[in-house]
PDB file of C-alpha atoms in Angstrom:
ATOM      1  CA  UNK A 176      -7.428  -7.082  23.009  1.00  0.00           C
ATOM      2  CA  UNK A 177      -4.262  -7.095  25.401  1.00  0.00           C
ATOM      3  CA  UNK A 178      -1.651  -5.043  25.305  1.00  0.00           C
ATOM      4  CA  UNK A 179       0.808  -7.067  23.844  1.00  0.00           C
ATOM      5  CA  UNK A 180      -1.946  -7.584  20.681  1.00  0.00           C
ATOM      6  CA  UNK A 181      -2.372  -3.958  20.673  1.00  0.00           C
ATOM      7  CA  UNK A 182       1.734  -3.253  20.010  1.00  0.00           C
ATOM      8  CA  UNK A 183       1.911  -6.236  17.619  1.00  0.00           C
ATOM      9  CA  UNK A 184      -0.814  -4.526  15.682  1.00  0.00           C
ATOM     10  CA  UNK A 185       1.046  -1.492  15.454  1.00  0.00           C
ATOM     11  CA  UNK A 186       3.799  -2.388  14.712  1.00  0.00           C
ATOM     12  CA  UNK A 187       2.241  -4.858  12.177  1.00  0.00           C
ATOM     13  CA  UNK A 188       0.720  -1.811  10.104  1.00  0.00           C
ATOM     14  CA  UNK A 189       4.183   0.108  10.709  1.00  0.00           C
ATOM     15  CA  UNK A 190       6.081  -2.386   8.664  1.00  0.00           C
ATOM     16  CA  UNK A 191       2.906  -2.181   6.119  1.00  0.00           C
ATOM     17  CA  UNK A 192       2.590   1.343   5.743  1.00  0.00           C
ATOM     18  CA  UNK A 193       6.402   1.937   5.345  1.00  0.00           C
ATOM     19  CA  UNK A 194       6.504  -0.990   2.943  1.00  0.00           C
ATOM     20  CA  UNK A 195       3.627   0.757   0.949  1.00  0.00           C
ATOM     21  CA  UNK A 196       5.132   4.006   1.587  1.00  0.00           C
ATOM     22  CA  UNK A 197       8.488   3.280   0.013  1.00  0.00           C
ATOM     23  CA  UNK A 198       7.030   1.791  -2.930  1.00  0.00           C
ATOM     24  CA  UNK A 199       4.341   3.773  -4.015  1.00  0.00           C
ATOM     25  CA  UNK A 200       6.088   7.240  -2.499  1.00  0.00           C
ATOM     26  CA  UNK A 201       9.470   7.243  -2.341  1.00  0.00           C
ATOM     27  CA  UNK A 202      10.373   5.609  -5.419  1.00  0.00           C
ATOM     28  CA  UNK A 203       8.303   7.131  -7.964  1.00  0.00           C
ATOM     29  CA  UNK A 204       9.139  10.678  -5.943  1.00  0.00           C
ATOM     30  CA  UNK A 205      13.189   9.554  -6.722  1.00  0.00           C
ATOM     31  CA  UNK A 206      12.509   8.726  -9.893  1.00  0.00           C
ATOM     32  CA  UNK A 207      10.344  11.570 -10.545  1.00  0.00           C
ATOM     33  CA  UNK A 208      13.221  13.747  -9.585  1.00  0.00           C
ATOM     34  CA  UNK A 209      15.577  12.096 -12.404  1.00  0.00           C
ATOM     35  CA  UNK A 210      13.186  12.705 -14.895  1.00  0.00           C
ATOM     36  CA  UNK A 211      12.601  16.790 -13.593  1.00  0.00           C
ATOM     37  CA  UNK A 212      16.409  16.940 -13.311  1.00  0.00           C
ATOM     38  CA  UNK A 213      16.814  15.342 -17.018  1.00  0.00           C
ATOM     39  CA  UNK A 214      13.861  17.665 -18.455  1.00  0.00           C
ATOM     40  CA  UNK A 215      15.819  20.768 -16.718  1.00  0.00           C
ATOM     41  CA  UNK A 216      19.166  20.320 -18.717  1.00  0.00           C
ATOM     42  CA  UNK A 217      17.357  19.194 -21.577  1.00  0.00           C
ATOM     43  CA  UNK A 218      15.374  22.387 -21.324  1.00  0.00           C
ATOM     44  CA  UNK A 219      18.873  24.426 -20.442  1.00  0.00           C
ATOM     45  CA  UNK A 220      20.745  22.886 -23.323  1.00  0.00           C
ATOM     46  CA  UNK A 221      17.888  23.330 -26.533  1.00  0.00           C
ATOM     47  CA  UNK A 222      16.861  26.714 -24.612  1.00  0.00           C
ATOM     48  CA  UNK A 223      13.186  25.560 -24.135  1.00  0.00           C
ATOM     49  CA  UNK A 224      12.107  25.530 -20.888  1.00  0.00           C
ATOM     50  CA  UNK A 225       8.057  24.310 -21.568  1.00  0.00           C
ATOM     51  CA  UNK A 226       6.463  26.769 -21.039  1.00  0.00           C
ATOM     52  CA  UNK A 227       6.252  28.955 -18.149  1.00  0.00           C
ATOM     53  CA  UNK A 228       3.968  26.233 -15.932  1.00  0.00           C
ATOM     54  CA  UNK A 229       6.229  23.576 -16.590  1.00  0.00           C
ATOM     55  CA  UNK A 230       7.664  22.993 -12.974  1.00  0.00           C
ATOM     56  CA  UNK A 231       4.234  24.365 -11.561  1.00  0.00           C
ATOM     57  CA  UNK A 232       2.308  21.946 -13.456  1.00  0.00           C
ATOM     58  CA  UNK A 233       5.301  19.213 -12.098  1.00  0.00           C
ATOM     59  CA  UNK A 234       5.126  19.802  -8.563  1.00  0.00           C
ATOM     60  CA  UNK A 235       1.172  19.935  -8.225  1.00  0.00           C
ATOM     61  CA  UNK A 236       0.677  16.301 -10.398  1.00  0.00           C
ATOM     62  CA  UNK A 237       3.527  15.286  -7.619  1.00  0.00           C
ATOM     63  CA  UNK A 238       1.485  16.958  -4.951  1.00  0.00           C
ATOM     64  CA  UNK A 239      -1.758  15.619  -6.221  1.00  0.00           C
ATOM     65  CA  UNK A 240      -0.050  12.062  -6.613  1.00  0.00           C
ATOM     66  CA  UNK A 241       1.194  12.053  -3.103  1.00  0.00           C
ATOM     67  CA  UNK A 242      -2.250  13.187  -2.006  1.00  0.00           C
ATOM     68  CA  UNK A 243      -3.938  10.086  -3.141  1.00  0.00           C
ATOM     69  CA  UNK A 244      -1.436   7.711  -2.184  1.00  0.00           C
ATOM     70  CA  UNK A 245      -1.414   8.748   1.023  1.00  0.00           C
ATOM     71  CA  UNK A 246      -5.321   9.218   1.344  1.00  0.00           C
ATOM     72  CA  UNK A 247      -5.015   5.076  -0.455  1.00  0.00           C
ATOM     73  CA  UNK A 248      -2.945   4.496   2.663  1.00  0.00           C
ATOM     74  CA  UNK A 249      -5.037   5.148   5.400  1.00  0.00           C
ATOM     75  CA  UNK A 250      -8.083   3.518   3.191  1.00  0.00           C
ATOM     76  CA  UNK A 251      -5.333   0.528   3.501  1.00  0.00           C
ATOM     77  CA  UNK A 252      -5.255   0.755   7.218  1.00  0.00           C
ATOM     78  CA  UNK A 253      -8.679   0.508   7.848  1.00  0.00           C
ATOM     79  CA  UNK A 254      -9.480  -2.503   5.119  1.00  0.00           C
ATOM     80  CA  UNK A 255      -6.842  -4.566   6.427  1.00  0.00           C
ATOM     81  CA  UNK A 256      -7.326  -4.066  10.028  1.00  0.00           C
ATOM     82  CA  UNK A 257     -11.152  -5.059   9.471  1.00  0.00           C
ATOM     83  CA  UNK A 258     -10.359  -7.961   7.497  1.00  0.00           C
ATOM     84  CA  UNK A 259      -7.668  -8.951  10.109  1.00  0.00           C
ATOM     85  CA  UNK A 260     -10.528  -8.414  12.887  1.00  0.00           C
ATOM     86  CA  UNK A 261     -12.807 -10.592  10.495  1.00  0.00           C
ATOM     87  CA  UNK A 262     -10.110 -13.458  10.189  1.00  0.00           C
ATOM     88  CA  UNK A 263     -10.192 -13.740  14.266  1.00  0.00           C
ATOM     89  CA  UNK A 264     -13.917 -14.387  13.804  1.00  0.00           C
ATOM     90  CA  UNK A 265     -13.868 -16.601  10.870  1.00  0.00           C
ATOM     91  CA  UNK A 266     -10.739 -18.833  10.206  1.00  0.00           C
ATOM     92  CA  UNK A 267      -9.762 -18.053   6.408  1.00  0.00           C
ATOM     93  CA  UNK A 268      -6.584 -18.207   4.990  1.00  0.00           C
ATOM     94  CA  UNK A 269      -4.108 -15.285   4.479  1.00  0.00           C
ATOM     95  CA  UNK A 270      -3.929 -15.559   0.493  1.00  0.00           C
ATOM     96  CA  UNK A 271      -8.099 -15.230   0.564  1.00  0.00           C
ATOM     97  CA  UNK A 272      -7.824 -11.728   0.739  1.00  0.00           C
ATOM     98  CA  UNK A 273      -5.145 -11.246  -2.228  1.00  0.00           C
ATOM     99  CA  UNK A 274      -6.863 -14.023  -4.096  1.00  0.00           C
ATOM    100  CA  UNK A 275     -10.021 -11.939  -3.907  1.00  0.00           C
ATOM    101  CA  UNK A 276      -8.815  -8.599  -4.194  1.00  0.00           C
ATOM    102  CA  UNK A 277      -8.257  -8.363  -8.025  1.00  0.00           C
ATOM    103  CA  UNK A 278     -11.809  -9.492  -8.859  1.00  0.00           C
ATOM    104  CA  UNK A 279     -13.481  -7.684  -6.779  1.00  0.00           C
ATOM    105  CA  UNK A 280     -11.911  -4.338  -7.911  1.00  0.00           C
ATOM    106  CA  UNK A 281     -11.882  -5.146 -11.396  1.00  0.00           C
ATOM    107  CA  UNK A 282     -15.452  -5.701 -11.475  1.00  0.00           C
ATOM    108  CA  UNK A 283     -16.540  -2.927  -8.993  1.00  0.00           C
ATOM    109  CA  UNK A 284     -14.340  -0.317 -11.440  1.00  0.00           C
ATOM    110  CA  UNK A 285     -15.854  -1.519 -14.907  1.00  0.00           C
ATOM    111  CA  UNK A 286     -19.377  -1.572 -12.962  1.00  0.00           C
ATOM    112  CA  UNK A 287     -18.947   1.948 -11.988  1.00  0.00           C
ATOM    113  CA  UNK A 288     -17.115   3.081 -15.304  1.00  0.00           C
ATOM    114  CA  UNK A 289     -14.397   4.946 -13.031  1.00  0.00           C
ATOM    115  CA  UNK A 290     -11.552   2.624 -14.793  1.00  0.00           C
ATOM    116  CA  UNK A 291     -10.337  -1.001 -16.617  1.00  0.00           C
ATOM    117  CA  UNK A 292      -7.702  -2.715 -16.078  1.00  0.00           C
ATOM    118  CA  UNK A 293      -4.855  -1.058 -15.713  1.00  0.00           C
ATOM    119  CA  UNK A 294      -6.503   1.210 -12.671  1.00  0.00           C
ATOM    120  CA  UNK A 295      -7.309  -2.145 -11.216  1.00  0.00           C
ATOM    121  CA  UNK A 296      -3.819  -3.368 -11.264  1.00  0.00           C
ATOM    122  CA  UNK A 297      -2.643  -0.239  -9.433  1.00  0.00           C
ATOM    123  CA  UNK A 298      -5.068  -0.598  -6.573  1.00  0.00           C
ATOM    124  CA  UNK A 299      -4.360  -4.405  -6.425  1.00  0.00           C
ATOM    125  CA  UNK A 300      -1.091  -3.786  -6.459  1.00  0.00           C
ATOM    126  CA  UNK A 301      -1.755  -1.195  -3.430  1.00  0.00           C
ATOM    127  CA  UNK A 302      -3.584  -3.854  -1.269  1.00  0.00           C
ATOM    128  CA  UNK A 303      -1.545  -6.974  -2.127  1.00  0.00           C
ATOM    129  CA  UNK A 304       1.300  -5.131  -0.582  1.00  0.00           C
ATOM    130  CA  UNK A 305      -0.228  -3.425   2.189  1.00  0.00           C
ATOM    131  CA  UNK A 306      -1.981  -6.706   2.907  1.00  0.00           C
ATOM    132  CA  UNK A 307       1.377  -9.178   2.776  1.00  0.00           C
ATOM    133  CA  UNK A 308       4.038  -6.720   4.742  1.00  0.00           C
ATOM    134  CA  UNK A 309       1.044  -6.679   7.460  1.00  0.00           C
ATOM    135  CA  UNK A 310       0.009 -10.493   7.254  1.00  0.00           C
ATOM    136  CA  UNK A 311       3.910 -11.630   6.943  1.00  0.00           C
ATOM    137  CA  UNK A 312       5.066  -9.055  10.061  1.00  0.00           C
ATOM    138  CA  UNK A 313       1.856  -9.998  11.694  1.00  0.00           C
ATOM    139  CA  UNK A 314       2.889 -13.573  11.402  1.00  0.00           C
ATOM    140  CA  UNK A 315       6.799 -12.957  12.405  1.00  0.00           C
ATOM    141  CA  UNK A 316       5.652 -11.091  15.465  1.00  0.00           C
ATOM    142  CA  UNK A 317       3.144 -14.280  16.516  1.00  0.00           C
ATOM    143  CA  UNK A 318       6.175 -16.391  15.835  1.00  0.00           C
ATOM    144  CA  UNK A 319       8.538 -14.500  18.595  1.00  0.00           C
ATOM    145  CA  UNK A 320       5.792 -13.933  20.944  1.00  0.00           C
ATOM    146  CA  UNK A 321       5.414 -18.179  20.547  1.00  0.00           C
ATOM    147  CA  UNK A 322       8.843 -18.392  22.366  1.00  0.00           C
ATOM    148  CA  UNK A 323       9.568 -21.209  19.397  1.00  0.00           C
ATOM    149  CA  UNK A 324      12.396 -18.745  18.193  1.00  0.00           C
ATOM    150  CA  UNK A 325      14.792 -21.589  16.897  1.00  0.00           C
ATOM    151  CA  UNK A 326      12.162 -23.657  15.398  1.00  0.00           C
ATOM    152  CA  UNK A 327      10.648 -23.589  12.386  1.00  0.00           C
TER     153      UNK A 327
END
């Protein structure tokens, strides 16, 4: 690989991992926050707090939820830069992957008993956006290295 491949990469997975970041991090944490926040005066106003492990119990599940997407993340990173590597070797399209990607979980979650459907979704969900703010940045950056900038 050249340099120039090398930063288009980068900054490739950049735009993927903040897209990912943002929504599977950010806006759960935000809206995580309005419900703690809601709970809190609820809890101030009737006088019940929970129980004494309420926030505890709060922050680790947020911890703990952070934790995996994060540790999903850099699973992300590798998958998609090997299938990207693959798709230099063998000319596939860029929906193959998210076309794919359902099935394949679905079936390797139900095989193992770990989850159904709903688990499979999530994950999906995980790749298909990792895999499309990569593929379409990927594809933008190809575009303006091209030097076709006002065509189409």
């Amino acid at each position: 690989m050249k340099w120039p491949d090398i930063a288009a990469f980068v900054v490739a997975h950049t735009v993927a991992a903040g897209t990912y970041l943002v929504l599977f991090l950010v806006v759960p944490v935000l809206l995580g926050l309005v419900a703690v926040t809601l709970l809190l005066i609820g809890g101030i106003i009737t006088g019940d707090m929970g129980g004494p492990l309420f926030l505890p119990g709060v922050f680790f599940l947020g911890l703990t939820y952070a934790g995996c997407v994060a540790a999903f993340g850099v699973l992300l990173f590798f998958l998609t830069g090997g299938i990207q590597l693959l798709r230099r070797r063998v000319r596939v399209s860029v929906w193959v992957p998210v076309v794919v990607v359902f099935p394949v979980v679905f079936t390797f979650l139900v095989m193992t008993r770990f989850g159904g459907v709903l688990l499979s979704l999530a994950v999906s969900a995980g790749f298909v956006t990792y895999w499309l703010a990569f593929s379409g940045s990927d594809a933008v950056l190809k575009w303006a290295r091209s030097g076709n900038m006002y065509s189409f």
